[in-house]
Amino acid sequence: MKPISVVDIAREAGVSTATVSRVLNGSERVASDTRSHVLAVIERLGFAPNASASSLRRGHSNAIGVAVASISQPWHVKLVRELRQAVSNRGMTTVIYDLEHSNNVLIEHTESARRLRLAGMVLATGDRLDSPQVADSLRRLADSMPLVVIGQHLEDASWPTIYFDDIGASEMAACELLKRRSRPLLFLGSSPRSYLSLQRLEGVKRALSGVPDLLCDSVLVEFEGVMDYAAGYEAVFHHRNQIRNFGLIFCVNDEIALGALRAVSELGLRVPEDLMIIGYGDVDMLPYLRPSLSSLSGDVSAIASDALEAVMGSIYGDPTFSTRVHTRRIVHRESTAV
């Protein structure tokens, strides 16, 4: 008996094959009544979508690659968990790549993914991807399999991209906190190698431009190395002689914020009474600290869902979107309570 195909479902349901593909991919671009109708037809015909078989027929494996900037970063751990579960739910497997914040490692892994003939790749990194070598490697990868990039958008990208509006989020958060406490801020974490840190710095600069009397006394710290717990700790101690002048430490990620929180405590300052601190990413441990740490949060589940929608859409031959931009919100905890 001939297997039921997408074409059969479309004919029976009276819709296009593209609509059927969107339903199978979990795309939100389908009206709820149409989705219900197509799903009823799928159940009646006994169709079992098999992305693995589709990939194998095209000479690919049934595995999706997930490459993240650093597997040691808690936010990337959350994203990997979400993606692995979503991929597993589709009857496929996951290959995890740790980019180690290295362009050379990224290029090695993209070449490895091509040799393994993966069904698709999700790349999540805040590190800049605009060097000629990296951009060329990504183009070769996208020519051989569906590619989705989380974190940033390249002007000439041919693949779907998903990212947060970090400029807008940083400006919003800095404006709110500067109004709460009208004192200069200490910004920890810009790096010329990090696209995301530069976006977040730009947002803070925009907020400070509205209060020029605070701008001249605020300090924007650029990091040369890894932006982690130790970096935040050491940066605060480096500015210990002027730390009491600030009303807020704005950190480019939660790891830096955790290090800064420890250093501020050792310097005998109270959070938030003497100094507010906010991080970025809202990793799971933040509510359980003392004081609990405020952060700019983004919906990891929504990001993972979008990424899988884009990858699976391309596997089924129906790309669903080119760019999606998500918003962030401030999660206020004790470290910004005034």
Coordinates of N, CA, C and O in Angstrom, one line a residue, residues 129-196:
L129 N 29.8 37.1 14.0 CA 29.9 36.1 12.9 C 30.3 36.8 11.6 O 30.2 36.2 10.5
D130 N 30.8 38.0 11.6 CA 30.9 38.8 10.4 C 32.4 38.7 9.9 O 32.7 39.5 8.9
S131 N 33.2 37.9 10.4 CA 34.6 37.8 9.8 C 34.4 37.0 8.5 O 33.5 36.2 8.3
P132 N 35.2 37.3 7.5 CA 35.1 36.7 6.2 C 35.2 35.1 6.3 O 34.4 34.4 5.6
Q133 N 36.0 34.6 7.1 CA 36.2 33.2 7.2 C 35.0 32.5 7.8 O 34.5 31.5 7.3
V134 N 34.4 33.1 8.9 CA 33.2 32.5 9.5 C 32.0 32.7 8.6 O 31.2 31.7 8.4
A135 N 31.8 33.8 8.0 CA 30.7 34.1 7.1 C 30.7 33.1 5.9 O 29.7 32.5 5.5
D136 N 31.9 32.8 5.4 CA 32.1 31.9 4.3 C 31.7 30.5 4.7 O 31.1 29.7 4.0
S137 N 32.2 30.1 5.9 CA 31.9 28.8 6.5 C 30.4 28.6 6.7 O 29.8 27.5 6.4
L138 N 29.7 29.6 7.1 CA 28.2 29.5 7.3 C 27.5 29.4 6.0 O 26.5 28.7 5.9
R139 N 28.0 30.1 5.0 CA 27.3 30.0 3.7 C 27.5 28.6 3.1 O 26.5 28.1 2.5
R140 N 28.6 28.0 3.3 CA 28.8 26.6 2.8 C 27.9 25.7 3.6 O 27.3 24.8 3.0
L141 N 27.8 25.9 4.9 CA 26.9 25.1 5.7 C 25.4 25.2 5.2 O 24.7 24.2 5.1
A142 N 25.0 26.5 5.0 CA 23.6 26.7 4.6 C 23.3 26.2 3.2 O 22.2 25.8 2.9
D143 N 24.3 26.0 2.4 CA 24.1 25.4 1.1 C 23.9 23.9 1.1 O 23.4 23.3 0.2
S144 N 24.4 23.3 2.3 CA 24.3 21.8 2.4 C 23.2 21.3 3.3 O 22.8 20.2 3.2
M145 N 22.6 22.2 4.1 CA 21.5 21.8 5.0 C 20.8 23.0 5.6 O 21.3 24.1 5.5
P146 N 19.6 22.9 6.1 CA 18.9 24.0 6.7 C 19.7 24.5 7.9 O 20.2 23.8 8.8
L147 N 19.9 25.8 8.0 CA 20.6 26.5 9.1 C 19.8 27.6 9.7 O 19.1 28.3 8.9
V148 N 19.7 27.6 11.0 CA 19.1 28.7 11.7 C 20.1 29.3 12.7 O 20.8 28.6 13.4
V149 N 20.1 30.6 12.8 CA 21.1 31.3 13.7 C 20.3 32.0 14.7 O 19.3 32.8 14.4
I150 N 20.6 31.8 16.0 CA 20.0 32.5 17.1 C 21.0 33.5 17.7 O 22.1 33.1 18.0
G151 N 20.6 34.7 17.9 CA 21.4 35.7 18.5 C 21.7 36.9 17.7 O 21.9 38.0 18.3
Q152 N 21.8 36.8 16.4 CA 22.2 38.0 15.6 C 21.8 37.8 14.2 O 21.6 36.6 13.7
H153 N 21.7 38.9 13.4 CA 21.4 38.8 12.0 C 22.5 39.4 11.2 O 22.9 40.6 11.5
L154 N 22.9 38.7 10.2 CA 23.9 39.2 9.2 C 23.2 39.8 8.0 O 22.2 39.2 7.6
E155 N 23.7 40.9 7.5 CA 22.9 41.6 6.5 C 22.7 40.7 5.2 O 21.6 40.8 4.6
D156 N 23.6 39.9 4.9 CA 23.4 39.1 3.6 C 23.1 37.6 3.9 O 23.3 36.8 3.1
A157 N 22.5 37.4 5.1 CA 22.2 36.0 5.5 C 21.1 35.4 4.7 O 20.1 36.1 4.4
S158 N 21.3 34.2 4.2 CA 20.3 33.5 3.5 C 19.5 32.5 4.3 O 18.6 31.9 3.8
W159 N 19.8 32.5 5.6 CA 19.1 31.6 6.5 C 18.3 32.3 7.5 O 18.4 33.5 7.7
P160 N 17.3 31.7 8.2 CA 16.5 32.3 9.2 C 17.3 32.7 10.4 O 18.2 32.0 10.8
T161 N 16.9 33.9 11.0 CA 17.6 34.3 12.2 C 16.6 34.7 13.2 O 15.5 35.2 12.9
I162 N 16.9 34.4 14.5 CA 16.1 34.7 15.6 C 16.9 35.4 16.7 O 18.0 35.0 17.0
Y163 N 16.4 36.5 17.2 CA 17.2 37.3 18.2 C 16.4 38.1 19.0 O 15.2 38.4 18.7
F164 N 16.9 38.6 20.1 CA 16.3 39.5 21.0 C 16.6 41.0 20.7 O 17.7 41.3 20.2
D165 N 15.7 41.9 20.9 CA 15.9 43.3 20.8 C 16.7 43.8 22.0 O 16.1 44.4 22.9
D166 N 18.0 43.5 22.0 CA 18.8 43.8 23.2 C 19.1 45.3 23.3 O 19.3 45.8 24.5
I167 N 19.1 46.0 22.2 CA 19.3 47.5 22.4 C 18.1 48.1 23.1 O 18.2 48.8 24.0
G168 N 16.9 47.7 22.6 CA 15.7 48.2 23.2 C 15.5 47.8 24.7 O 15.1 48.6 25.6
A169 N 15.8 46.5 25.0 CA 15.7 46.0 26.3 C 16.7 46.7 27.3 O 16.3 47.1 28.4
S170 N 17.9 46.9 26.9 CA 18.9 47.5 27.7 C 18.6 49.0 28.0 O 18.7 49.5 29.1
E171 N 18.1 49.7 26.9 CA 17.7 51.1 27.1 C 16.5 51.2 28.1 O 16.5 52.0 29.0
M172 N 15.6 50.3 27.9 CA 14.4 50.3 28.8 C 14.8 50.1 30.3 O 14.4 50.8 31.2
A173 N 15.6 49.1 30.5 CA 16.0 48.7 31.8 C 16.9 49.8 32.5 O 16.7 50.2 33.7
A174 N 17.8 50.3 31.7 CA 18.7 51.4 32.3 C 17.9 52.6 32.6 O 18.1 53.3 33.6
C175 N 17.0 53.0 31.7 CA 16.2 54.2 32.0 C 15.4 54.0 33.3 O 15.3 54.9 34.1
E176 N 14.7 52.9 33.4 CA 13.9 52.6 34.6 C 14.8 52.7 35.9 O 14.4 53.3 36.9
L177 N 15.9 52.1 35.9 CA 16.7 52.0 37.1 C 17.4 53.3 37.4 O 17.6 53.7 38.6
L178 N 17.8 54.1 36.3 CA 18.4 55.4 36.6 C 17.3 56.4 37.2 O 17.7 57.3 37.9
K179 N 16.1 56.2 36.8 CA 15.0 57.0 37.4 C 14.8 56.6 38.9 O 14.5 57.5 39.7
R180 N 15.0 55.3 39.2 CA 14.8 54.9 40.6 C 15.9 55.5 41.4 O 15.7 55.8 42.6
R181 N 17.1 55.5 40.9 CA 18.3 56.0 41.6 C 19.1 56.8 40.7 O 19.9 56.3 39.9
S182 N 19.0 58.1 40.8 CA 19.7 59.0 39.9 C 21.2 59.2 40.3 O 21.6 60.3 40.8
R183 N 21.9 58.2 40.0 CA 23.4 58.2 40.2 C 24.1 57.5 39.0 O 23.4 56.8 38.3
P184 N 25.4 57.8 38.8 CA 26.1 57.2 37.7 C 26.0 55.7 37.8 O 25.8 55.1 38.9
L185 N 26.2 55.0 36.6 CA 26.2 53.5 36.6 C 27.6 53.0 36.2 O 28.4 53.7 35.6
L186 N 27.8 51.8 36.6 CA 29.0 51.0 36.2 C 28.5 49.9 35.2 O 27.8 49.0 35.7
F187 N 28.9 50.0 34.0 CA 28.5 49.0 33.0 C 29.6 48.0 32.8 O 30.7 48.4 32.5
L188 N 29.3 46.7 33.1 CA 30.4 45.7 33.0 C 30.1 44.7 31.8 O 29.1 44.0 31.8
G189 N 31.0 44.8 30.8 CA 31.0 43.7 29.9 C 31.0 43.9 28.4 O 30.7 43.0 27.7
S190 N 31.3 45.1 27.9 CA 31.4 45.2 26.4 C 32.7 44.5 25.9 O 33.7 44.5 26.6
S191 N 32.6 44.0 24.7 CA 33.7 43.4 24.1 C 33.6 43.5 22.6 O 32.5 43.3 22.0
P192 N 34.7 43.9 21.9 CA 34.6 44.1 20.4 C 34.4 42.7 19.7 O 34.0 42.7 18.6
R193 N 34.5 41.6 20.4 CA 34.3 40.3 19.8 C 32.9 39.8 20.0 O 32.6 38.8 19.4
S194 N 32.2 40.5 20.8 CA 30.8 40.0 21.2 C 29.8 41.0 20.6 O 29.6 42.1 21.0
Y195 N 29.0 40.4 19.6 CA 27.9 41.2 19.0 C 26.9 41.6 20.1 O 26.4 42.7 20.1
L196 N 26.5 40.6 21.0 CA 25.5 40.9 22.0 C 25.9 42.0 23.0 O 25.1 42.8 23.3

